PDB file of C-alpha atoms in Angstrom:
ATOM      1  CA  UNK A   1      22.014  52.457  46.555  1.00 79.00           C
ATOM      2  CA  UNK A   2      18.737  53.973  45.713  1.00 87.00           C
ATOM      3  CA  UNK A   3      19.022  53.265  41.939  1.00 94.00           C
ATOM      4  CA  UNK A   4      19.357  49.694  42.624  1.00 95.00           C
ATOM      5  CA  UNK A   5      16.442  49.216  45.042  1.00 94.00           C
ATOM      6  CA  UNK A   6      14.373  50.857  42.365  1.00 96.00           C
ATOM      7  CA  UNK A   7      15.787  48.690  39.713  1.00 96.00           C
ATOM      8  CA  UNK A   8      14.893  45.420  41.559  1.00 95.00           C
ATOM      9  CA  UNK A   9      11.476  46.386  41.932  1.00 95.00           C
ATOM     10  CA  UNK A  10      10.900  45.749  38.095  1.00 96.00           C
ATOM     11  CA  UNK A  11      13.693  42.926  38.049  1.00 96.00           C
ATOM     12  CA  UNK A  12      11.683  40.908  40.383  1.00 96.00           C
ATOM     13  CA  UNK A  13       8.499  42.011  38.701  1.00 96.00           C
ATOM     14  CA  UNK A  14       9.479  40.934  35.668  1.00 97.00           C
ATOM     15  CA  UNK A  15      10.614  37.765  37.019  1.00 96.00           C
ATOM     16  CA  UNK A  16       7.367  36.890  38.634  1.00 96.00           C
ATOM     17  CA  UNK A  17       5.340  37.846  35.643  1.00 97.00           C
ATOM     18  CA  UNK A  18       7.546  35.680  33.752  1.00 97.00           C
ATOM     19  CA  UNK A  19       7.090  32.555  35.726  1.00 97.00           C
ATOM     20  CA  UNK A  20       3.424  32.739  35.687  1.00 98.00           C
ATOM     21  CA  UNK A  21       3.521  33.526  31.835  1.00 97.00           C
ATOM     22  CA  UNK A  22       5.389  30.975  30.930  1.00 97.00           C
ATOM     23  CA  UNK A  23       3.427  28.468  32.597  1.00 97.00           C
ATOM     24  CA  UNK A  24       0.986  26.888  29.848  1.00 97.00           C
ATOM     25  CA  UNK A  25      -1.641  25.662  33.080  1.00 98.00           C
ATOM     26  CA  UNK A  26      -2.025  29.643  33.882  1.00 98.00           C
ATOM     27  CA  UNK A  27      -2.630  30.872  30.184  1.00 98.00           C
ATOM     28  CA  UNK A  28      -5.399  28.013  30.506  1.00 98.00           C
ATOM     29  CA  UNK A  29      -7.068  28.771  33.290  1.00 98.00           C
ATOM     30  CA  UNK A  30      -7.142  32.487  32.117  1.00 98.00           C
ATOM     31  CA  UNK A  31      -8.703  31.015  28.967  1.00 98.00           C
ATOM     32  CA  UNK A  32     -11.462  28.529  31.246  1.00 98.00           C
ATOM     33  CA  UNK A  33     -12.384  31.913  33.392  1.00 98.00           C
ATOM     34  CA  UNK A  34     -13.048  34.370  30.416  1.00 98.00           C
ATOM     35  CA  UNK A  35     -14.890  31.470  28.976  1.00 98.00           C
ATOM     36  CA  UNK A  36     -17.010  31.191  32.071  1.00 98.00           C
ATOM     37  CA  UNK A  37     -17.721  34.954  31.672  1.00 98.00           C
ATOM     38  CA  UNK A  38     -18.434  35.049  27.997  1.00 98.00           C
ATOM     39  CA  UNK A  39     -21.332  31.985  28.475  1.00 98.00           C
ATOM     40  CA  UNK A  40     -22.738  34.124  31.405  1.00 98.00           C
ATOM     41  CA  UNK A  41     -23.093  37.228  29.712  1.00 98.00           C
ATOM     42  CA  UNK A  42     -24.563  35.734  26.291  1.00 98.00           C
ATOM     43  CA  UNK A  43     -27.074  34.201  28.574  1.00 98.00           C
ATOM     44  CA  UNK A  44     -28.064  37.728  29.963  1.00 98.00           C
ATOM     45  CA  UNK A  45     -25.977  37.663  33.230  1.00 98.00           C
ATOM     46  CA  UNK A  46     -23.604  39.819  34.342  1.00 98.00           C
ATOM     47  CA  UNK A  47     -19.783  39.931  36.390  1.00 98.00           C
ATOM     48  CA  UNK A  48     -19.670  41.041  39.894  1.00 98.00           C
ATOM     49  CA  UNK A  49     -16.501  41.952  41.173  1.00 98.00           C
ATOM     50  CA  UNK A  50     -14.744  42.365  44.446  1.00 98.00           C
ATOM     51  CA  UNK A  51     -11.366  43.016  46.420  1.00 98.00           C
ATOM     52  CA  UNK A  52      -9.994  44.881  49.127  1.00 98.00           C
ATOM     53  CA  UNK A  53      -7.652  48.072  49.206  1.00 97.00           C
ATOM     54  CA  UNK A  54      -5.465  47.463  45.831  1.00 97.00           C
ATOM     55  CA  UNK A  55      -7.768  44.477  44.477  1.00 98.00           C
ATOM     56  CA  UNK A  56     -10.674  46.794  45.059  1.00 98.00           C
ATOM     57  CA  UNK A  57      -9.292  49.049  42.693  1.00 98.00           C
ATOM     58  CA  UNK A  58      -8.343  46.082  40.080  1.00 98.00           C
ATOM     59  CA  UNK A  59     -12.064  44.818  40.715  1.00 98.00           C
ATOM     60  CA  UNK A  60     -13.407  48.546  40.029  1.00 98.00           C
ATOM     61  CA  UNK A  61     -11.005  48.562  36.713  1.00 98.00           C
ATOM     62  CA  UNK A  62     -12.516  45.581  35.338  1.00 98.00           C
ATOM     63  CA  UNK A  63     -15.872  46.548  35.511  1.00 98.00           C
ATOM     64  CA  UNK A  64     -15.525  49.872  34.215  1.00 98.00           C
ATOM     65  CA  UNK A  65     -13.394  48.815  31.402  1.00 98.00           C
ATOM     66  CA  UNK A  66     -16.492  46.243  30.367  1.00 98.00           C
ATOM     67  CA  UNK A  67     -19.113  48.697  31.078  1.00 98.00           C
ATOM     68  CA  UNK A  68     -17.069  51.674  29.329  1.00 97.00           C
ATOM     69  CA  UNK A  69     -14.243  50.616  26.544  1.00 93.00           C
ATOM     70  CA  UNK A  70     -11.379  48.777  26.667  1.00 95.00           C
ATOM     71  CA  UNK A  71      -9.457  49.434  23.478  1.00 92.00           C
ATOM     72  CA  UNK A  72     -12.357  49.373  20.784  1.00 90.00           C
ATOM     73  CA  UNK A  73     -16.011  51.080  20.850  1.00 93.00           C
ATOM     74  CA  UNK A  74     -18.433  48.217  21.106  1.00 95.00           C
ATOM     75  CA  UNK A  75     -21.645  48.189  23.475  1.00 96.00           C
ATOM     76  CA  UNK A  76     -21.201  48.323  26.953  1.00 98.00           C
ATOM     77  CA  UNK A  77     -20.672  44.703  28.708  1.00 98.00           C
ATOM     78  CA  UNK A  78     -23.051  44.165  32.252  1.00 98.00           C
ATOM     79  CA  UNK A  79     -20.462  44.291  34.915  1.00 98.00           C
ATOM     80  CA  UNK A  80     -20.579  45.684  38.562  1.00 98.00           C
ATOM     81  CA  UNK A  81     -18.090  46.148  41.078  1.00 98.00           C
ATOM     82  CA  UNK A  82     -19.096  45.907  44.778  1.00 98.00           C
ATOM     83  CA  UNK A  83     -17.340  49.240  45.625  1.00 98.00           C
ATOM     84  CA  UNK A  84     -20.386  51.861  46.610  1.00 97.00           C
ATOM     85  CA  UNK A  85     -19.140  53.542  49.761  1.00 97.00           C
ATOM     86  CA  UNK A  86     -22.553  53.674  50.866  1.00 98.00           C
ATOM     87  CA  UNK A  87     -23.356  50.141  50.336  1.00 98.00           C
ATOM     88  CA  UNK A  88     -19.841  49.173  51.915  1.00 98.00           C
ATOM     89  CA  UNK A  89     -20.526  51.219  55.424  1.00 98.00           C
ATOM     90  CA  UNK A  90     -24.208  50.292  55.940  1.00 98.00           C
ATOM     91  CA  UNK A  91     -23.446  46.775  55.805  1.00 98.00           C
ATOM     92  CA  UNK A  92     -20.244  47.300  57.435  1.00 98.00           C
ATOM     93  CA  UNK A  93     -22.121  49.140  60.354  1.00 98.00           C
ATOM     94  CA  UNK A  94     -25.056  47.165  60.783  1.00 98.00           C
ATOM     95  CA  UNK A  95     -23.766  43.561  59.653  1.00 98.00           C
ATOM     96  CA  UNK A  96     -20.119  43.807  60.051  1.00 98.00           C
ATOM     97  CA  UNK A  97     -17.164  44.296  57.528  1.00 98.00           C
ATOM     98  CA  UNK A  98     -17.191  40.396  56.898  1.00 98.00           C
ATOM     99  CA  UNK A  99     -20.465  40.783  54.925  1.00 98.00           C
ATOM    100  CA  UNK A 100     -19.816  43.923  52.764  1.00 98.00           C
ATOM    101  CA  UNK A 101     -19.544  41.978  49.342  1.00 98.00           C
ATOM    102  CA  UNK A 102     -21.659  38.965  50.705  1.00 98.00           C
ATOM    103  CA  UNK A 103     -24.794  41.551  51.001  1.00 98.00           C
ATOM    104  CA  UNK A 104     -24.548  42.697  47.515  1.00 98.00           C
ATOM    105  CA  UNK A 105     -24.294  39.415  46.097  1.00 98.00           C
ATOM    106  CA  UNK A 106     -27.255  38.213  47.792  1.00 98.00           C
ATOM    107  CA  UNK A 107     -29.091  41.230  46.662  1.00 98.00           C
ATOM    108  CA  UNK A 108     -27.899  41.152  42.906  1.00 98.00           C
ATOM    109  CA  UNK A 109     -26.548  37.670  41.854  1.00 98.00           C
ATOM    110  CA  UNK A 110     -28.270  35.374  39.808  1.00 98.00           C
ATOM    111  CA  UNK A 111     -28.049  32.107  39.119  1.00 98.00           C
ATOM    112  CA  UNK A 112     -25.377  32.098  35.984  1.00 98.00           C
ATOM    113  CA  UNK A 113     -23.798  34.925  36.957  1.00 98.00           C
ATOM    114  CA  UNK A 114     -20.042  34.785  37.834  1.00 98.00           C
ATOM    115  CA  UNK A 115     -18.387  36.712  40.939  1.00 99.00           C
ATOM    116  CA  UNK A 116     -15.095  37.728  40.515  1.00 99.00           C
ATOM    117  CA  UNK A 117     -13.367  37.597  43.458  1.00 99.00           C
ATOM    118  CA  UNK A 118      -9.777  38.823  44.124  1.00 98.00           C
ATOM    119  CA  UNK A 119      -7.936  38.295  46.894  1.00 98.00           C
ATOM    120  CA  UNK A 120      -3.892  38.066  46.946  1.00 98.00           C
ATOM    121  CA  UNK A 121      -3.721  35.819  50.151  1.00 97.00           C
ATOM    122  CA  UNK A 122      -7.229  34.229  49.395  1.00 98.00           C
ATOM    123  CA  UNK A 123      -7.978  34.612  52.787  1.00 98.00           C
ATOM    124  CA  UNK A 124      -9.929  37.609  52.981  1.00 98.00           C
ATOM    125  CA  UNK A 125     -13.050  37.565  55.145  1.00 98.00           C
ATOM    126  CA  UNK A 126     -15.438  39.409  53.366  1.00 98.00           C
ATOM    127  CA  UNK A 127     -14.206  37.803  49.766  1.00 98.00           C
ATOM    128  CA  UNK A 128     -14.267  34.575  51.466  1.00 98.00           C
ATOM    129  CA  UNK A 129     -18.060  35.633  52.519  1.00 98.00           C
ATOM    130  CA  UNK A 130     -19.018  36.527  49.120  1.00 98.00           C
ATOM    131  CA  UNK A 131     -17.899  33.165  47.429  1.00 98.00           C
ATOM    132  CA  UNK A 132     -19.809  31.108  49.827  1.00 98.00           C
ATOM    133  CA  UNK A 133     -22.862  33.369  49.265  1.00 98.00           C
ATOM    134  CA  UNK A 134     -22.310  32.958  45.360  1.00 98.00           C
ATOM    135  CA  UNK A 135     -22.274  29.010  45.730  1.00 98.00           C
ATOM    136  CA  UNK A 136     -25.446  28.653  47.507  1.00 98.00           C
ATOM    137  CA  UNK A 137     -27.175  30.806  44.789  1.00 98.00           C
ATOM    138  CA  UNK A 138     -25.646  29.455  41.785  1.00 98.00           C
ATOM    139  CA  UNK A 139     -23.284  31.972  40.641  1.00 98.00           C
ATOM    140  CA  UNK A 140     -19.883  30.764  39.777  1.00 98.00           C
ATOM    141  CA  UNK A 141     -16.840  32.081  41.223  1.00 98.00           C
ATOM    142  CA  UNK A 142     -13.624  33.026  39.512  1.00 98.00           C
ATOM    143  CA  UNK A 143     -10.507  33.552  41.703  1.00 98.00           C
ATOM    144  CA  UNK A 144      -7.473  35.620  41.643  1.00 98.00           C
ATOM    145  CA  UNK A 145      -5.341  34.632  44.464  1.00 98.00           C
ATOM    146  CA  UNK A 146      -1.834  34.412  45.271  1.00 98.00           C
ATOM    147  CA  UNK A 147       0.617  32.436  47.382  1.00 96.00           C
ATOM    148  CA  UNK A 148      -1.024  28.990  48.107  1.00 97.00           C
ATOM    149  CA  UNK A 149      -4.573  30.391  46.927  1.00 98.00           C
ATOM    150  CA  UNK A 150      -5.822  30.319  50.612  1.00 98.00           C
ATOM    151  CA  UNK A 151      -9.241  29.123  51.458  1.00 98.00           C
ATOM    152  CA  UNK A 152     -10.680  30.930  48.463  1.00 98.00           C
ATOM    153  CA  UNK A 153      -9.193  28.254  46.352  1.00 98.00           C
ATOM    154  CA  UNK A 154     -11.598  25.779  47.186  1.00 98.00           C
ATOM    155  CA  UNK A 155     -14.717  28.021  46.607  1.00 98.00           C
ATOM    156  CA  UNK A 156     -13.688  28.601  42.914  1.00 98.00           C
ATOM    157  CA  UNK A 157     -15.295  27.450  39.723  1.00 98.00           C
ATOM    158  CA  UNK A 158     -12.245  28.926  38.203  1.00 98.00           C
ATOM    159  CA  UNK A 159      -8.863  29.831  40.068  1.00 98.00           C
ATOM    160  CA  UNK A 160      -6.190  32.260  38.710  1.00 98.00           C
ATOM    161  CA  UNK A 161      -3.456  31.862  41.034  1.00 98.00           C
ATOM    162  CA  UNK A 162      -0.392  33.677  40.806  1.00 98.00           C
ATOM    163  CA  UNK A 163       2.135  31.632  43.288  1.00 96.00           C
ATOM    164  CA  UNK A 164       4.364  34.065  44.571  1.00 95.00           C
ATOM    165  CA  UNK A 165       4.995  33.791  48.564  1.00 92.00           C
ATOM    166  CA  UNK A 166       6.560  37.479  48.720  1.00 92.00           C
ATOM    167  CA  UNK A 167       4.710  40.392  49.270  1.00 94.00           C
ATOM    168  CA  UNK A 168       1.475  41.126  47.753  1.00 95.00           C
ATOM    169  CA  UNK A 169       2.380  44.063  45.349  1.00 96.00           C
ATOM    170  CA  UNK A 170       3.829  41.239  42.812  1.00 97.00           C
ATOM    171  CA  UNK A 171       0.715  39.257  42.826  1.00 98.00           C
ATOM    172  CA  UNK A 172      -1.129  42.409  42.121  1.00 97.00           C
ATOM    173  CA  UNK A 173       1.310  43.533  39.339  1.00 97.00           C
ATOM    174  CA  UNK A 174       0.141  40.108  37.565  1.00 98.00           C
ATOM    175  CA  UNK A 175      -3.846  39.764  38.718  1.00 98.00           C
ATOM    176  CA  UNK A 176      -3.828  43.314  36.506  1.00 98.00           C
ATOM    177  CA  UNK A 177      -2.561  41.673  33.497  1.00 98.00           C
ATOM    178  CA  UNK A 178      -4.669  39.121  34.126  1.00 98.00           C
ATOM    179  CA  UNK A 179      -7.568  41.119  34.019  1.00 98.00           C
ATOM    180  CA  UNK A 180      -6.835  42.984  31.170  1.00 98.00           C
ATOM    181  CA  UNK A 181      -6.434  39.584  29.027  1.00 98.00           C
ATOM    182  CA  UNK A 182      -9.794  38.632  30.638  1.00 98.00           C
ATOM    183  CA  UNK A 183     -11.149  41.900  29.391  1.00 98.00           C
ATOM    184  CA  UNK A 184     -10.127  41.255  25.956  1.00 98.00           C
ATOM    185  CA  UNK A 185     -11.136  37.540  26.009  1.00 98.00           C
ATOM    186  CA  UNK A 186     -14.269  38.937  27.048  1.00 98.00           C
ATOM    187  CA  UNK A 187     -14.963  41.634  24.315  1.00 97.00           C
ATOM    188  CA  UNK A 188     -13.803  39.109  21.494  1.00 96.00           C
ATOM    189  CA  UNK A 189     -16.220  36.611  22.829  1.00 97.00           C
ATOM    190  CA  UNK A 190     -18.958  39.216  22.960  1.00 96.00           C
ATOM    191  CA  UNK A 191     -18.261  40.632  19.373  1.00 92.00           C
TER     192      UNK A 191
END
């Protein structure tokens, strides 16, 4: 019984990934998102990333692979993840948790930059506030969403949606594949 349950995790994950991969529109929006990021970086801009919980871990992974390295040695690429605990707790305490990402975007986002906003539901209030602020400042928004895209879908210049209505972990598993594809696309575009 336990083995079957474990195997079911892999079977479902493979199915969700294959459904996403086999839809050419998904590959196209990933390219569009990557092109938007490359254009910002070539114009001396940056990419800022944010998300909650596992999505914050994905946002951190995205930024560190760009500032560090992904597969091959190359110059660092300008990326920031909104994950500094002192910033998050200061803003959360003084302005509320819904503002923790927005205040960072207000402080650091410049017209032409890109915000990578990650929310498996598309409805995380603090991610939505960041996207709203980004739009007022001329910062492009790339959203990684799930289910029906939520409210975030309407705030994105480019939305990459994993239309899985089940548990968020399946959406996150595809998000990390998307993130790796974006990093590779950015590295090649900046080479």
